[in-house]
CSV table of C-alpha atoms and ligand atoms in Angstrom, one decimal:
chain,number,residue,atom,x,y,z
A,1,MET,CA,0.0,0.0,0.0
A,2,SER,CA,2.9,2.4,0.8
A,3,ASN,CA,4.3,1.8,-2.7
A,4,LEU,CA,1.0,2.2,-4.3
A,5,LEU,CA,0.6,5.6,-2.6
A,6,ASN,CA,4.1,6.6,-3.9
A,7,HIS,CA,3.1,5.4,-7.4
A,8,PRO,CA,-0.5,6.6,-8.0
A,9,GLU,CA,-0.3,5.5,-11.7
A,10,ILE,CA,0.3,1.9,-10.5
A,11,LEU,CA,-2.6,2.2,-8.1
A,12,ASN,CA,-4.9,3.4,-10.8
A,13,LYS,CA,-3.9,0.6,-13.1
A,14,ALA,CA,-4.6,-2.0,-10.4
A,15,ARG,CA,-8.0,-0.3,-9.7
A,16,SER,CA,-8.9,-0.3,-13.4
A,17,GLU,CA,-8.0,-4.0,-13.7
A,18,ILE,CA,-10.3,-4.9,-10.8
A,19,ASP,CA,-13.2,-2.6,-12.0
A,20,GLU,CA,-13.0,-4.1,-15.5
A,21,LEU,CA,-13.3,-7.6,-14.0
A,22,THR,CA,-15.9,-7.1,-11.3
A,23,GLY,CA,-18.0,-4.3,-12.8
A,24,SER,CA,-19.5,-1.9,-10.3
A,25,ASP,CA,-21.9,-4.1,-8.3
A,26,ARG,CA,-19.9,-6.9,-6.8
A,27,LEU,CA,-16.9,-7.2,-4.5
A,28,VAL,CA,-13.7,-8.8,-5.6
A,29,ASP,CA,-13.6,-12.5,-4.5
A,30,GLU,CA,-10.8,-14.9,-3.9
A,31,GLN,CA,-11.6,-16.7,-7.2
A,32,ASP,CA,-10.9,-13.5,-9.1
A,33,ILE,CA,-7.2,-13.4,-8.2
A,34,VAL,CA,-6.1,-15.7,-11.1
A,35,ASN,CA,-7.8,-13.1,-13.4
A,36,LEU,CA,-6.0,-10.1,-11.9
A,37,PRO,CA,-2.4,-10.5,-13.3
A,38,TYR,CA,-1.4,-6.9,-12.6
A,39,LEU,CA,-2.5,-7.1,-9.0
A,40,GLN,CA,-0.4,-10.3,-8.7
A,41,LYS,CA,2.6,-8.5,-10.2
A,42,ILE,CA,2.3,-5.8,-7.6
A,43,VAL,CA,2.3,-8.3,-4.8
A,44,SER,CA,5.3,-10.1,-6.4
A,45,GLU,CA,7.2,-6.8,-6.7
A,46,THR,CA,6.4,-6.1,-3.0
A,47,PHE,CA,7.7,-9.5,-2.0
A,48,ARG,CA,10.9,-8.8,-4.1
A,49,LEU,CA,11.7,-5.5,-2.5
A,50,TYR,CA,10.4,-6.3,1.0
A,51,PRO,CA,10.6,-10.1,1.7
A,52,ALA,CA,8.9,-10.6,5.0
A,53,LEU,CA,11.8,-12.8,6.2
A,54,PRO,CA,14.8,-11.3,4.5
A,55,LEU,CA,17.3,-13.9,5.8
A,56,LEU,CA,14.8,-16.8,5.6
A,57,VAL,CA,15.2,-19.2,8.5
A,58,ALA,CA,18.7,-20.1,9.6
A,59,ARG,CA,20.1,-23.5,8.5
A,60,MET,CA,22.8,-25.6,10.3
A,61,SER,CA,24.9,-28.2,8.5
A,62,LEU,CA,24.6,-31.7,10.1
A,63,SER,CA,27.9,-32.8,8.6
A,64,ASP,CA,30.9,-31.3,6.7
A,65,CYS,CA,29.7,-30.2,3.3
A,66,LYS,CA,30.3,-27.6,0.5
A,67,VAL,CA,27.9,-24.9,-0.5
A,68,ALA,CA,28.6,-23.0,-3.7
A,69,GLY,CA,32.3,-24.1,-3.4
A,70,TYR,CA,32.7,-23.0,0.3
A,71,ASP,CA,33.6,-25.4,3.0
A,72,MET,CA,30.8,-25.7,5.6
A,73,PRO,CA,32.1,-27.6,8.6
A,74,ARG,CA,29.5,-29.5,10.6
A,75,GLY,CA,27.5,-27.2,12.8
A,76,THR,CA,27.9,-24.1,10.6
A,77,MET,CA,25.0,-21.7,10.6
A,78,LEU,CA,23.9,-20.5,7.1
A,79,LEU,CA,21.7,-17.6,6.4
A,80,THR,CA,20.3,-16.9,3.0
A,81,ASN,CA,20.2,-13.2,2.2
A,82,VAL,CA,17.1,-13.1,0.0
A,83,TRP,CA,16.9,-9.3,0.5
A,84,ALA,CA,20.3,-8.9,-1.3
A,85,MET,CA,19.4,-11.5,-4.0
A,86,HIS,CA,16.2,-9.7,-4.8
A,87,ARG,CA,18.1,-6.5,-5.3
A,88,ASP,CA,21.1,-7.9,-7.1
A,89,PRO,CA,21.8,-5.7,-10.2
A,90,LYS,CA,23.2,-8.8,-11.9
A,91,LEU,CA,19.8,-10.4,-11.7
A,92,TRP,CA,17.3,-7.4,-11.9
A,93,GLU,CA,17.0,-4.4,-14.1
A,94,GLU,CA,16.8,-1.2,-12.0
A,95,PRO,CA,16.6,-3.3,-8.9
A,96,GLU,CA,15.8,-0.5,-6.5
A,97,ARG,CA,12.7,0.6,-8.5
A,98,PHE,CA,9.2,-0.5,-7.7
A,99,LYS,CA,8.2,-1.8,-11.1
A,100,PRO,CA,5.5,-4.5,-11.1
A,101,GLY,CA,5.6,-4.5,-14.9
A,102,ARG,CA,9.0,-6.3,-14.8
A,103,PHE,CA,7.1,-9.5,-14.2
A,104,GLU,CA,5.6,-9.3,-17.7
A,105,GLN,CA,8.8,-10.8,-18.9
A,106,GLN,CA,8.6,-14.5,-18.7
A,107,GLY,CA,10.6,-16.3,-16.1
A,108,GLU,CA,11.2,-13.2,-13.9
A,109,ASP,CA,9.0,-14.6,-11.1
A,110,LYS,CA,11.3,-17.7,-11.0
A,111,LYS,CA,14.0,-15.5,-9.6
A,112,LEU,CA,11.9,-14.7,-6.5
A,113,MET,CA,12.2,-16.6,-3.3
A,114,PRO,CA,10.3,-14.8,-0.5
A,115,PHE,CA,9.0,-18.2,0.7
A,116,GLY,CA,12.3,-20.0,0.6
A,117,LEU,CA,13.0,-22.9,-1.7
A,118,GLY,CA,13.2,-26.7,-1.4
A,119,ARG,CA,11.9,-29.1,1.3
A,120,ARG,CA,11.7,-26.5,4.0
A,121,ALA,CA,10.1,-23.8,1.9
A,122,CYS,CA,7.0,-22.2,3.3
A,123,PRO,CA,4.1,-24.6,3.0
A,124,GLY,CA,1.7,-21.7,3.3
A,125,ALA,CA,3.0,-19.9,0.2
A,126,ALA,CA,0.0,-20.4,-2.0
A,127,LEU,CA,-2.4,-19.5,0.7
A,128,ALA,CA,-0.4,-16.5,1.7
A,129,GLN,CA,-0.1,-15.2,-1.8
A,130,ARG,CA,-3.8,-15.6,-2.5
A,131,LEU,CA,-4.6,-13.9,0.8
A,132,VAL,CA,-2.3,-10.9,0.3
A,133,CYS,CA,-3.7,-10.4,-3.3
A,134,PHE,CA,-7.2,-10.7,-2.0
A,135,ALA,CA,-6.7,-8.2,0.9
A,136,LEU,CA,-4.9,-5.7,-1.3
A,137,GLY,CA,-7.4,-6.1,-4.1
A,138,SER,CA,-10.3,-5.4,-1.6
A,139,LEU,CA,-8.6,-2.3,-0.3
A,140,VAL,CA,-8.0,-1.0,-3.8
A,141,GLN,CA,-11.5,-1.8,-4.9
A,142,CYS,CA,-13.3,-0.3,-2.0
A,143,PHE,CA,-11.4,2.9,-1.2
A,144,GLU,CA,-9.8,5.9,-2.8
A,145,TRP,CA,-6.3,6.2,-1.3
A,146,LYS,CA,-4.1,9.3,-0.9
A,147,ARG,CA,-1.0,10.3,0.9
A,148,VAL,CA,-1.6,12.6,3.9
A,149,ASP,CA,0.6,15.3,2.3
A,150,ASP,CA,2.8,16.0,-0.7
A,151,LYS,CA,5.7,14.1,0.8
A,152,TYR,CA,6.4,10.5,-0.5
A,153,VAL,CA,5.7,7.7,2.0
A,154,ASP,CA,9.0,7.0,3.8
A,155,MET,CA,10.1,3.5,2.9
A,156,THR,CA,13.0,3.3,5.3
A,157,GLU,CA,13.3,0.0,7.1
A,158,CYS,CA,14.2,-0.3,10.8
A,159,LYS,CA,15.8,-3.2,12.7
A,160,GLY,CA,13.8,-6.4,13.0
A,161,ALA,CA,13.6,-9.9,11.5
A,162,SER,CA,10.7,-9.1,9.3
A,163,MET,CA,11.8,-5.7,7.9
A,164,PRO,CA,9.4,-3.3,9.8
A,165,LYS,CA,8.9,0.2,8.4
A,166,ALA,CA,10.8,2.9,10.4
A,167,THR,CA,7.8,5.1,10.1
A,168,PRO,CA,4.3,3.5,10.2
A,169,LEU,CA,2.1,4.2,7.2
A,170,ARG,CA,-0.5,7.0,7.5
A,171,ALA,CA,-2.8,7.4,4.6
A,172,MET,CA,-6.2,8.9,3.8
A,173,CYS,CA,-9.0,6.8,2.4
A,174,LYS,CA,-12.5,7.4,1.2
A,175,ALA,CA,-15.1,4.7,0.5
A,176,ARG,CA,-15.9,4.3,-3.2
A,177,PRO,CA,-19.5,4.1,-4.4
A,178,ILE,CA,-19.3,0.3,-4.5
A,179,VAL,CA,-19.1,0.1,-0.7
A,180,GLY,CA,-22.5,1.8,-0.3
A,181,LYS,CA,-24.0,-0.5,-2.9
A,182,VAL,CA,-22.9,-3.9,-1.6
A,183,ILE,CA,-22.4,-3.5,2.2
B,1,HEM,C1,3.1,-13.5,3.4
B,1,HEM,C2,3.1,-14.6,4.2
B,1,HEM,C3,4.2,-15.5,4.4
B,1,HEM,C4,5.5,-15.4,4.1
B,1,HEM,C5,6.3,-14.3,3.5
B,1,HEM,C6,6.2,-16.6,4.6
B,1,HEM,C7,7.5,-16.9,4.5
B,1,HEM,C8,8.1,-18.0,5.0
B,1,HEM,C9,9.5,-18.3,4.9
B,1,HEM,C10,10.6,-17.4,4.2
B,1,HEM,C11,9.8,-19.5,5.5
B,1,HEM,C12,11.1,-20.1,5.7
B,1,HEM,C13,11.5,-20.9,4.4
B,1,HEM,C14,12.9,-21.4,4.4
B,1,HEM,O1,13.6,-21.3,5.4
B,1,HEM,O2,13.4,-21.8,3.4
B,1,HEM,C15,8.5,-20.0,6.0
B,1,HEM,C16,8.4,-21.2,6.6
B,1,HEM,C17,7.1,-21.6,7.1
B,1,HEM,N1,5.9,-21.1,6.8
B,1,HEM,FE1,5.5,-19.3,5.9
B,1,HEM,N2,5.2,-17.5,5.1
B,1,HEM,C18,4.0,-16.9,5.0
B,1,HEM,C19,2.8,-17.4,5.4
B,1,HEM,C20,2.6,-18.6,5.9
B,1,HEM,C21,1.3,-19.2,6.2
B,1,HEM,C22,-0.1,-18.5,5.8
B,1,HEM,C23,1.5,-20.4,6.7
B,1,HEM,C24,0.5,-21.5,7.2
B,1,HEM,C25,-0.7,-21.5,6.8
B,1,HEM,C26,2.9,-20.6,6.8
B,1,HEM,C27,3.6,-21.7,7.4
B,1,HEM,C28,5.0,-21.9,7.4
B,1,HEM,C29,5.6,-23.0,8.0
B,1,HEM,C30,4.9,-24.2,8.8
B,1,HEM,C31,7.0,-22.9,7.8
B,1,HEM,C32,8.1,-23.8,8.3
B,1,HEM,C33,8.4,-24.8,7.2
B,1,HEM,C34,9.5,-25.8,7.6
B,1,HEM,O3,10.4,-25.4,8.3
B,1,HEM,O4,9.5,-26.9,7.1
B,1,HEM,N3,3.6,-19.5,6.3
B,1,HEM,N4,7.5,-19.1,5.6
């Protein structure tokens, strides 16, 4: 939502996509998510820049092994810096920019790993992705959103395992006509 407030053109595009699909007399539903590719790209781009667990979950080697050519003696703790991987200029064009459209290029989403990878990857990934899309889609559909002033929303992170924002988001919202119609 912070990024959408800083990029009103992206917010407008997401709203148009939802309005075109649902019309003006029904709320977005979980089943709609597959038909909202731009909304999904916004969520992917958010997971890229702000992975909720930027270092995933620590691993410890049970025996001596090698990882990417490095010796890992038994008992070594290994952290995967997904935050850095998701902003690696060798992997991403303009990595610091919030640009959901980048996922139009085939295969870009394969470079994301906000839910980890392999046997211990997040088993709730599909549920979480649907839920986040659904929640964001509902907020976009039901309300007009604006920043509280001319200043951009501060995206600075502060210390914490899940990348909390240094300044909590404050925003203005106004119910759209659909809210009066269906609720
Ligand atoms: C946006 C929401 C979520 C994010 C970003 C997220 C992310 C993650 C990450 C990064 C891991 C560690 C993966 C690794 O170390 O390789 C993980 C593990 C896990 N997640 Fe999630 N998760 C989310 C939601 C959920 C939900 C909704 C559930 C359950 C319904 C869930 C259940 C679990 C469990 C049980 C593990 C441990 C898996 C294991 O160690 O084998 N997560 N999650």
